[in-house]
Amino acid sequence: GDSVTQMEGPVTLSEEAFLTINCTYTATGYPSLFWYVQYPGEGLQLLLKATKADDKGSNKGFEATYRKETTSFHLEKGSVQVSDSAVYFCALPSGGYNKLIFGAGTRLAVHP
Amino acid sequence: ETGVTQSPTHLIKTRGQQVTLRCSSQSGHNTVSWYQQALGQGPQFIFQYYREEENGRGNFPPRFSGLQFPNYSSELNVNALELDDSALYLCASSRDNFHEQYFGPGTRLTVT
């Protein structure tokens, strides 16, 4: 069945460092791909999405490119801030009714 | 535009009891999905309601049930609570069942 695999955390970075969080997927066809972010004590917020191969989703300085060849959707940011500290989830819709399959999440901690 | 809201924020119940969680969907959205997020894990799909009908179900026992009302708000009911039901319960709404989902802040359920 469809699945999402994320790099394990936690990821600890200094402010202004470069961020990469790896995400690979297994799916039938070419589904849309999503990154969600969960700040401490909150629900999930949609961070960015890509709907087809080679699409690049971007938001708040974060980017991810839909790579069909490597079935990947890695999240990147050129310069992280303390406020980016959160848990990041990669997800894809599965089944005819669009349920979301999530990765296990990657916790990011950014320190000054 | 009002986002997805959930109530209550926190809830403590005893094993064997029953609980009802509530969700109001975002304006213009007719689909509600429920997810269970155990501590340190990604959300797991429970079920989805589309125009007041159950539209898909994950691997959860029948003691997890739901409703969707004509205004598209929704309830999640859990009977015979078990300790493992302790989790953050997330509700997400979308416009039709093929669009990206927007999450509420969640209800933290603790079963003792």
Short mmCIF file of N, CA, C and O in Angstrom, two decimals, chain B:
data_model
loop_
_atom_site.label_atom_id
_atom_site.label_comp_id
_atom_site.label_asym_id
_atom_site.label_seq_id
_atom_site.Cartn_x
_atom_site.Cartn_y
_atom_site.Cartn_z
N GLU B 1 -12.73 34.58 7.05
CA GLU B 1 -13.09 33.16 6.90
C GLU B 1 -12.67 32.41 8.16
O GLU B 1 -11.52 32.48 8.57
N THR B 2 -13.61 31.71 8.79
CA THR B 2 -13.32 30.99 10.03
C THR B 2 -12.67 29.66 9.69
O THR B 2 -13.14 28.94 8.81
N GLY B 3 -11.63 29.32 10.42
CA GLY B 3 -10.96 28.05 10.20
C GLY B 3 -11.68 26.91 10.90
O GLY B 3 -12.78 27.06 11.44
N VAL B 4 -11.03 25.77 10.91
CA VAL B 4 -11.57 24.58 11.57
C VAL B 4 -11.43 24.73 13.08
O VAL B 4 -10.35 25.08 13.57
N THR B 5 -12.52 24.50 13.79
CA THR B 5 -12.47 24.57 15.25
C THR B 5 -12.86 23.23 15.83
O THR B 5 -13.65 22.47 15.23
N GLN B 6 -12.31 22.93 17.02
CA GLN B 6 -12.60 21.68 17.71
C GLN B 6 -12.87 21.95 19.17
O GLN B 6 -12.30 22.87 19.76
N SER B 7 -13.73 21.11 19.75
CA SER B 7 -13.99 21.21 21.19
C SER B 7 -14.22 19.83 21.77
O SER B 7 -14.72 18.92 21.06
N PRO B 8 -13.86 19.62 23.02
CA PRO B 8 -13.10 20.54 23.86
C PRO B 8 -11.62 20.51 23.50
O PRO B 8 -11.21 19.75 22.63
N THR B 9 -10.83 21.33 24.16
CA THR B 9 -9.40 21.37 23.91
C THR B 9 -8.71 20.19 24.58
O THR B 9 -7.82 19.55 23.97
N HIS B 10 -9.09 19.94 25.79
CA HIS B 10 -8.53 18.83 26.56
C HIS B 10 -9.67 18.07 27.24
O HIS B 10 -10.72 18.65 27.55
N LEU B 11 -9.42 16.78 27.47
CA LEU B 11 -10.45 15.94 28.07
C LEU B 11 -9.76 14.80 28.81
O LEU B 11 -8.83 14.19 28.27
N ILE B 12 -10.23 14.52 30.01
CA ILE B 12 -9.72 13.37 30.76
C ILE B 12 -10.88 12.45 31.04
O ILE B 12 -11.91 12.86 31.58
N LYS B 13 -10.73 11.19 30.66
CA LYS B 13 -11.78 10.19 30.86
C LYS B 13 -11.17 8.96 31.51
O LYS B 13 -9.96 8.74 31.50
N THR B 14 -12.07 8.13 32.05
CA THR B 14 -11.67 6.88 32.68
C THR B 14 -11.91 5.72 31.72
O THR B 14 -12.88 5.75 30.93
N ARG B 15 -11.06 4.73 31.80
CA ARG B 15 -11.23 3.54 30.97
C ARG B 15 -12.66 3.00 31.07
O ARG B 15 -13.22 2.90 32.16
N GLY B 16 -13.23 2.64 29.91
CA GLY B 16 -14.59 2.13 29.87
C GLY B 16 -15.65 3.19 29.58
O GLY B 16 -16.77 2.85 29.18
N GLN B 17 -15.32 4.45 29.78
CA GLN B 17 -16.27 5.52 29.53
C GLN B 17 -16.41 5.78 28.03
O GLN B 17 -15.71 5.20 27.20
N GLN B 18 -17.34 6.69 27.73
CA GLN B 18 -17.58 7.08 26.35
C GLN B 18 -17.25 8.57 26.21
O GLN B 18 -17.36 9.34 27.18
N VAL B 19 -16.85 8.99 25.00
CA VAL B 19 -16.50 10.40 24.78
C VAL B 19 -17.01 10.86 23.42
O VAL B 19 -17.10 10.07 22.47
N THR B 20 -17.37 12.14 23.35
CA THR B 20 -17.78 12.76 22.09
C THR B 20 -16.92 13.99 21.85
O THR B 20 -16.83 14.86 22.72
N LEU B 21 -16.30 14.04 20.69
CA LEU B 21 -15.48 15.18 20.30
C LEU B 21 -16.19 15.88 19.13
O LEU B 21 -16.81 15.22 18.29
N ARG B 22 -16.04 17.20 19.07
CA ARG B 22 -16.76 17.98 18.08
C ARG B 22 -15.84 18.78 17.18
O ARG B 22 -14.76 19.23 17.61
N CYS B 23 -16.30 19.00 15.96
CA CYS B 23 -15.50 19.70 14.96
C CYS B 23 -16.42 20.56 14.09
O CYS B 23 -17.45 20.07 13.60
N SER B 24 -16.04 21.80 13.91
CA SER B 24 -16.74 22.67 12.96
C SER B 24 -15.84 22.90 11.76
O SER B 24 -14.70 23.34 11.92
N SER B 25 -16.34 22.60 10.59
CA SER B 25 -15.51 22.69 9.39
C SER B 25 -15.37 24.14 8.95
O SER B 25 -16.12 25.03 9.34
N GLN B 26 -14.37 24.36 8.12
CA GLN B 26 -14.14 25.69 7.57
C GLN B 26 -15.29 26.03 6.62
O GLN B 26 -15.85 25.15 5.96
N SER B 27 -15.62 27.32 6.57
CA SER B 27 -16.69 27.78 5.71
C SER B 27 -16.47 27.32 4.26
O SER B 27 -15.37 27.43 3.72
N GLY B 28 -17.53 26.75 3.66
CA GLY B 28 -17.44 26.30 2.27
C GLY B 28 -16.95 24.88 2.11
O GLY B 28 -16.90 24.37 0.99
N HIS B 29 -16.57 24.23 3.21
CA HIS B 29 -16.07 22.86 3.14
C HIS B 29 -17.17 21.88 3.49
O HIS B 29 -17.92 22.07 4.46
N ASN B 30 -17.28 20.78 2.72
CA ASN B 30 -18.33 19.80 2.95
C ASN B 30 -17.79 18.43 3.37
O ASN B 30 -18.55 17.48 3.50
N THR B 31 -16.50 18.33 3.56
CA THR B 31 -15.87 17.04 3.90
C THR B 31 -15.08 17.20 5.19
O THR B 31 -14.32 18.16 5.34
N VAL B 32 -15.26 16.24 6.08
CA VAL B 32 -14.53 16.24 7.35
C VAL B 32 -13.85 14.89 7.54
O VAL B 32 -14.48 13.85 7.35
N SER B 33 -12.58 14.93 7.87
CA SER B 33 -11.82 13.72 8.16
C SER B 33 -11.32 13.80 9.60
O SER B 33 -10.96 14.87 10.08
N TRP B 34 -11.25 12.64 10.24
CA TRP B 34 -10.75 12.55 11.62
C TRP B 34 -9.47 11.71 11.64
O TRP B 34 -9.38 10.69 10.96
N TYR B 35 -8.53 12.17 12.45
CA TYR B 35 -7.25 11.48 12.60
C TYR B 35 -6.91 11.33 14.07
O TYR B 35 -7.24 12.20 14.88
N GLN B 36 -6.22 10.26 14.39
CA GLN B 36 -5.69 10.06 15.74
C GLN B 36 -4.18 10.19 15.68
O GLN B 36 -3.52 9.54 14.86
N GLN B 37 -3.63 11.03 16.55
CA GLN B 37 -2.18 11.19 16.60
C GLN B 37 -1.68 10.81 17.99
O GLN B 37 -1.82 11.57 18.95
N ALA B 38 -1.08 9.64 18.08
CA ALA B 38 -0.46 9.23 19.33
C ALA B 38 0.83 10.01 19.53
O ALA B 38 1.42 10.52 18.57
N LEU B 39 1.27 10.09 20.76
CA LEU B 39 2.45 10.88 21.10
C LEU B 39 3.67 10.44 20.30
O LEU B 39 3.98 9.25 20.25
N GLY B 40 4.29 11.39 19.62
CA GLY B 40 5.52 11.10 18.88
C GLY B 40 5.31 10.41 17.54
O GLY B 40 6.28 9.98 16.92
N GLN B 41 4.07 10.32 17.09
CA GLN B 41 3.79 9.65 15.83
C GLN B 41 3.04 10.57 14.87
O GLN B 41 2.57 11.64 15.24
N GLY B 42 2.95 10.12 13.62
CA GLY B 42 2.16 10.85 12.65
C GLY B 42 0.69 10.52 12.81
O GLY B 42 0.33 9.49 13.38
N PRO B 43 -0.18 11.41 12.34
CA PRO B 43 -1.62 11.15 12.42
C PRO B 43 -2.02 9.91 11.64
O PRO B 43 -1.48 9.64 10.57
N GLN B 44 -3.00 9.19 12.19
CA GLN B 44 -3.56 8.00 11.54
C GLN B 44 -5.02 8.28 11.20
O GLN B 44 -5.79 8.72 12.06
N PHE B 45 -5.42 7.97 9.98
CA PHE B 45 -6.76 8.23 9.50
C PHE B 45 -7.78 7.33 10.20
O PHE B 45 -7.61 6.11 10.24
N ILE B 46 -8.85 7.96 10.73
CA ILE B 46 -9.91 7.19 11.38
C ILE B 46 -11.06 6.98 10.39
O ILE B 46 -11.41 5.85 10.07
N PHE B 47 -11.67 8.06 9.95
CA PHE B 47 -12.70 8.01 8.92
C PHE B 47 -12.94 9.39 8.34
O PHE B 47 -12.43 10.40 8.84
N GLN B 48 -13.74 9.40 7.28
CA GLN B 48 -14.08 10.64 6.58
C GLN B 48 -15.59 10.70 6.34
O GLN B 48 -16.21 9.67 6.05
N TYR B 49 -16.14 11.90 6.47
CA TYR B 49 -17.54 12.14 6.15
C TYR B 49 -17.63 13.15 5.02
O TYR B 49 -16.99 14.20 5.04
N TYR B 50 -18.43 12.80 4.03
CA TYR B 50 -18.64 13.65 2.87
C TYR B 50 -20.14 13.81 2.69
O TYR B 50 -20.85 12.81 2.47
N ARG B 51 -20.62 15.03 2.80
CA ARG B 51 -22.05 15.32 2.65
C ARG B 51 -22.90 14.38 3.50
O ARG B 51 -23.86 13.76 3.00
N GLU B 52 -22.52 14.27 4.76
CA GLU B 52 -23.25 13.56 5.82
C GLU B 52 -23.17 12.03 5.74
O GLU B 52 -23.82 11.34 6.54
N GLU B 53 -22.37 11.49 4.82
CA GLU B 53 -22.23 10.04 4.71
C GLU B 53 -20.77 9.65 5.01
O GLU B 53 -19.84 10.36 4.60
N GLU B 54 -20.57 8.51 5.68
CA GLU B 54 -19.21 8.02 5.86
C GLU B 54 -18.65 7.63 4.50
O GLU B 54 -19.26 6.85 3.76
N ASN B 55 -17.48 8.15 4.20
CA ASN B 55 -16.91 8.03 2.86
C ASN B 55 -15.63 7.22 2.83
O ASN B 55 -14.98 7.12 1.81
N GLY B 56 -15.26 6.64 3.95
CA GLY B 56 -14.03 5.86 4.01
C GLY B 56 -13.63 5.70 5.46
O GLY B 56 -13.93 6.57 6.29
N ARG B 57 -12.96 4.61 5.77
CA ARG B 57 -12.63 4.31 7.14
C ARG B 57 -11.25 3.67 7.20
O ARG B 57 -10.90 2.86 6.35
N GLY B 58 -10.50 4.06 8.20
CA GLY B 58 -9.20 3.46 8.44
C GLY B 58 -9.32 2.22 9.31
O GLY B 58 -10.40 1.71 9.56
N ASN B 59 -8.19 1.76 9.81
CA ASN B 59 -8.14 0.52 10.57
C ASN B 59 -8.45 0.77 12.05
O ASN B 59 -7.59 0.60 12.91
N PHE B 60 -9.66 1.20 12.33
CA PHE B 60 -10.09 1.45 13.69
C PHE B 60 -11.34 0.62 13.98
O PHE B 60 -12.16 0.40 13.09
N PRO B 61 -11.48 0.15 15.24
CA PRO B 61 -12.63 -0.73 15.57
C PRO B 61 -13.95 0.03 15.53
O PRO B 61 -13.97 1.27 15.57
N PRO B 62 -15.07 -0.70 15.51
CA PRO B 62 -16.40 -0.08 15.42
C PRO B 62 -16.75 0.81 16.60
O PRO B 62 -17.67 1.63 16.49
N ARG B 63 -16.03 0.69 17.72
CA ARG B 63 -16.36 1.58 18.84
C ARG B 63 -15.98 3.03 18.55
O ARG B 63 -16.35 3.93 19.29
N PHE B 64 -15.27 3.24 17.45
CA PHE B 64 -15.04 4.59 16.92
C PHE B 64 -16.14 4.85 15.88
O PHE B 64 -16.21 4.14 14.87
N SER B 65 -16.98 5.83 16.14
CA SER B 65 -18.06 6.14 15.21
C SER B 65 -18.17 7.65 15.06
O SER B 65 -17.61 8.41 15.85
N GLY B 66 -18.92 8.06 14.04
CA GLY B 66 -19.02 9.49 13.80
C GLY B 66 -20.33 9.88 13.20
O GLY B 66 -21.18 9.05 12.87
N LEU B 67 -20.47 11.19 13.07
CA LEU B 67 -21.64 11.78 12.44
C LEU B 67 -21.20 13.04 11.72
O LEU B 67 -20.24 13.70 12.14
N GLN B 68 -21.94 13.39 10.67
CA GLN B 68 -21.79 14.71 10.09
C GLN B 68 -23.18 15.32 9.97
O GLN B 68 -24.13 14.65 9.57
N PHE B 69 -23.28 16.58 10.30
CA PHE B 69 -24.57 17.27 10.35
C PHE B 69 -24.79 18.08 9.06
O PHE B 69 -23.84 18.31 8.30
N PRO B 70 -26.03 18.52 8.83
CA PRO B 70 -26.32 19.28 7.60
C PRO B 70 -25.45 20.53 7.42
O PRO B 70 -25.23 20.95 6.29
N ASN B 71 -24.95 21.10 8.51
CA ASN B 71 -24.06 22.27 8.36
C ASN B 71 -22.61 21.83 8.19
O ASN B 71 -21.71 22.66 8.23
N TYR B 72 -22.40 20.52 8.03
CA TYR B 72 -21.09 19.90 7.78
C TYR B 72 -20.19 19.83 9.01
O TYR B 72 -19.05 19.36 8.89
N SER B 73 -20.68 20.26 10.16
CA SER B 73 -19.91 19.99 11.38
C SER B 73 -19.97 18.49 11.66
O SER B 73 -20.78 17.76 11.07
N SER B 74 -19.11 18.03 12.56
CA SER B 74 -18.99 16.58 12.75
C SER B 74 -18.71 16.24 14.20
O SER B 74 -18.20 17.07 14.97
N GLU B 75 -19.04 15.02 14.57
CA GLU B 75 -18.70 14.46 15.87
C GLU B 75 -17.95 13.15 15.70
O GLU B 75 -18.22 12.39 14.76
N LEU B 76 -17.03 12.92 16.63
CA LEU B 76 -16.36 11.63 16.75
C LEU B 76 -16.76 11.07 18.11
O LEU B 76 -16.59 11.75 19.12
N ASN B 77 -17.28 9.86 18.11
CA ASN B 77 -17.65 9.19 19.34
C ASN B 77 -16.77 7.96 19.54
O ASN B 77 -16.53 7.20 18.59
N VAL B 78 -16.30 7.80 20.76
CA VAL B 78 -15.51 6.62 21.09
C VAL B 78 -16.14 5.98 22.32
O VAL B 78 -16.28 6.62 23.37
N ASN B 79 -16.55 4.72 22.19
CA ASN B 79 -17.14 3.96 23.29
C ASN B 79 -16.08 3.09 23.96
O ASN B 79 -15.04 2.77 23.36
N ALA B 80 -16.39 2.67 25.18
CA ALA B 80 -15.53 1.71 25.89
C ALA B 80 -14.06 2.12 25.80
O ALA B 80 -13.22 1.36 25.30
N LEU B 81 -13.76 3.30 26.26
CA LEU B 81 -12.41 3.85 26.13
C LEU B 81 -11.35 2.92 26.72
O LEU B 81 -11.55 2.31 27.78
N GLU B 82 -10.23 2.85 26.01
CA GLU B 82 -9.07 2.09 26.46
C GLU B 82 -7.90 3.05 26.68
O GLU B 82 -7.88 4.15 26.13
N LEU B 83 -6.93 2.60 27.45
CA LEU B 83 -5.77 3.46 27.74
C LEU B 83 -5.08 3.90 26.45
O LEU B 83 -4.63 5.05 26.34
N ASP B 84 -5.03 3.01 25.45
CA ASP B 84 -4.36 3.32 24.18
C ASP B 84 -5.10 4.35 23.34
O ASP B 84 -4.59 4.79 22.31
N ASP B 85 -6.30 4.70 23.75
CA ASP B 85 -7.03 5.75 23.03
C ASP B 85 -6.52 7.14 23.39
O ASP B 85 -6.92 8.13 22.77
N SER B 86 -5.67 7.23 24.38
CA SER B 86 -5.07 8.52 24.74
C SER B 86 -4.26 9.05 23.56
O SER B 86 -3.34 8.38 23.08
N ALA B 87 -4.62 10.22 23.07
CA ALA B 87 -3.99 10.76 21.86
C ALA B 87 -4.53 12.15 21.60
O ALA B 87 -5.45 12.63 22.29
N LEU B 88 -3.95 12.79 20.59
CA LEU B 88 -4.50 14.04 20.06
C LEU B 88 -5.41 13.66 18.89
O LEU B 88 -4.98 12.96 17.96
N TYR B 89 -6.65 14.10 18.94
CA TYR B 89 -7.60 13.81 17.86
C TYR B 89 -7.76 15.05 17.01
O TYR B 89 -8.14 16.12 17.48
N LEU B 90 -7.45 14.88 15.75
CA LEU B 90 -7.45 16.00 14.81
C LEU B 90 -8.58 15.86 13.82
O LEU B 90 -8.85 14.77 13.30
N CYS B 91 -9.22 16.96 13.56
CA CYS B 91 -10.26 17.04 12.56
C CYS B 91 -9.73 17.89 11.41
O CYS B 91 -9.01 18.88 11.65
N ALA B 92 -10.04 17.50 10.19
CA ALA B 92 -9.62 18.27 9.03
C ALA B 92 -10.79 18.43 8.08
O ALA B 92 -11.58 17.49 7.90
N SER B 93 -10.93 19.59 7.51
CA SER B 93 -12.01 19.78 6.54
C SER B 93 -11.43 20.12 5.17
O SER B 93 -10.30 20.60 5.05
N SER B 94 -12.23 19.86 4.15
CA SER B 94 -11.81 20.16 2.78
C SER B 94 -13.05 20.42 1.93
O SER B 94 -14.16 20.05 2.30
N ARG B 95 -12.79 21.07 0.80
CA ARG B 95 -13.88 21.33 -0.14
C ARG B 95 -13.95 20.14 -1.08
O ARG B 95 -13.04 19.92 -1.88
N ASP B 96 -15.00 19.35 -0.93
CA ASP B 96 -15.10 18.07 -1.60
C ASP B 96 -13.97 17.17 -1.10
O ASP B 96 -13.10 17.59 -0.34
N ASN B 97 -13.96 15.96 -1.50
CA ASN B 97 -13.01 15.01 -0.91
C ASN B 97 -11.77 14.83 -1.77
O ASN B 97 -11.08 13.84 -1.66
N PHE B 98 -11.46 15.80 -2.64
CA PHE B 98 -10.27 15.69 -3.46
C PHE B 98 -9.35 16.90 -3.33
O PHE B 98 -8.46 17.06 -4.13
N HIS B 99 -9.58 17.71 -2.34
CA HIS B 99 -8.75 18.89 -2.16
C HIS B 99 -7.96 18.80 -0.86
O HIS B 99 -8.24 17.97 -0.02
N GLU B 100 -6.97 19.67 -0.74
CA GLU B 100 -6.12 19.62 0.46
C GLU B 100 -6.95 19.87 1.70
O GLU B 100 -7.96 20.56 1.68
N GLN B 101 -6.50 19.29 2.79
CA GLN B 101 -7.23 19.30 4.04
C GLN B 101 -6.63 20.32 4.99
O GLN B 101 -5.41 20.47 5.08
N TYR B 102 -7.50 20.99 5.71
CA TYR B 102 -7.12 22.01 6.68
C TYR B 102 -7.51 21.52 8.07
O TYR B 102 -8.66 21.16 8.30
N PHE B 103 -6.52 21.55 8.96
CA PHE B 103 -6.70 20.92 10.26
C PHE B 103 -7.09 21.92 11.35
O PHE B 103 -6.68 23.09 11.33
N GLY B 104 -7.85 21.40 12.31
CA GLY B 104 -8.13 22.14 13.53
C GLY B 104 -7.01 21.94 14.53
O GLY B 104 -6.06 21.20 14.28
N PRO B 105 -7.13 22.60 15.70
CA PRO B 105 -6.07 22.53 16.70
C PRO B 105 -6.02 21.22 17.47
O PRO B 105 -5.03 20.93 18.14
N GLY B 106 -7.07 20.40 17.34
CA GLY B 106 -7.06 19.11 17.99
C GLY B 106 -7.69 19.10 19.37
O GLY B 106 -7.83 20.14 20.03
N THR B 107 -8.08 17.90 19.80
CA THR B 107 -8.55 17.65 21.17
C THR B 107 -7.61 16.63 21.78
O THR B 107 -7.42 15.54 21.23
N ARG B 108 -7.02 17.00 22.91
CA ARG B 108 -6.12 16.09 23.62
C ARG B 108 -6.95 15.24 24.58
O ARG B 108 -7.53 15.76 25.52
N LEU B 109 -7.04 13.93 24.31
CA LEU B 109 -7.79 13.01 25.16
C LEU B 109 -6.82 12.18 25.99
O LEU B 109 -5.89 11.57 25.45
N THR B 110 -7.06 12.17 27.27
CA THR B 110 -6.27 11.33 28.18
C THR B 110 -7.22 10.34 28.82
O THR B 110 -8.24 10.73 29.40
N VAL B 111 -6.89 9.06 28.73
CA VAL B 111 -7.69 8.01 29.34
C VAL B 111 -6.90 7.41 30.51
O VAL B 111 -5.75 6.96 30.32
N THR B 112 -7.49 7.44 31.69
CA THR B 112 -6.77 6.94 32.88
C THR B 112 -7.43 5.66 33.42
O THR B 112 -8.57 5.35 33.06
#
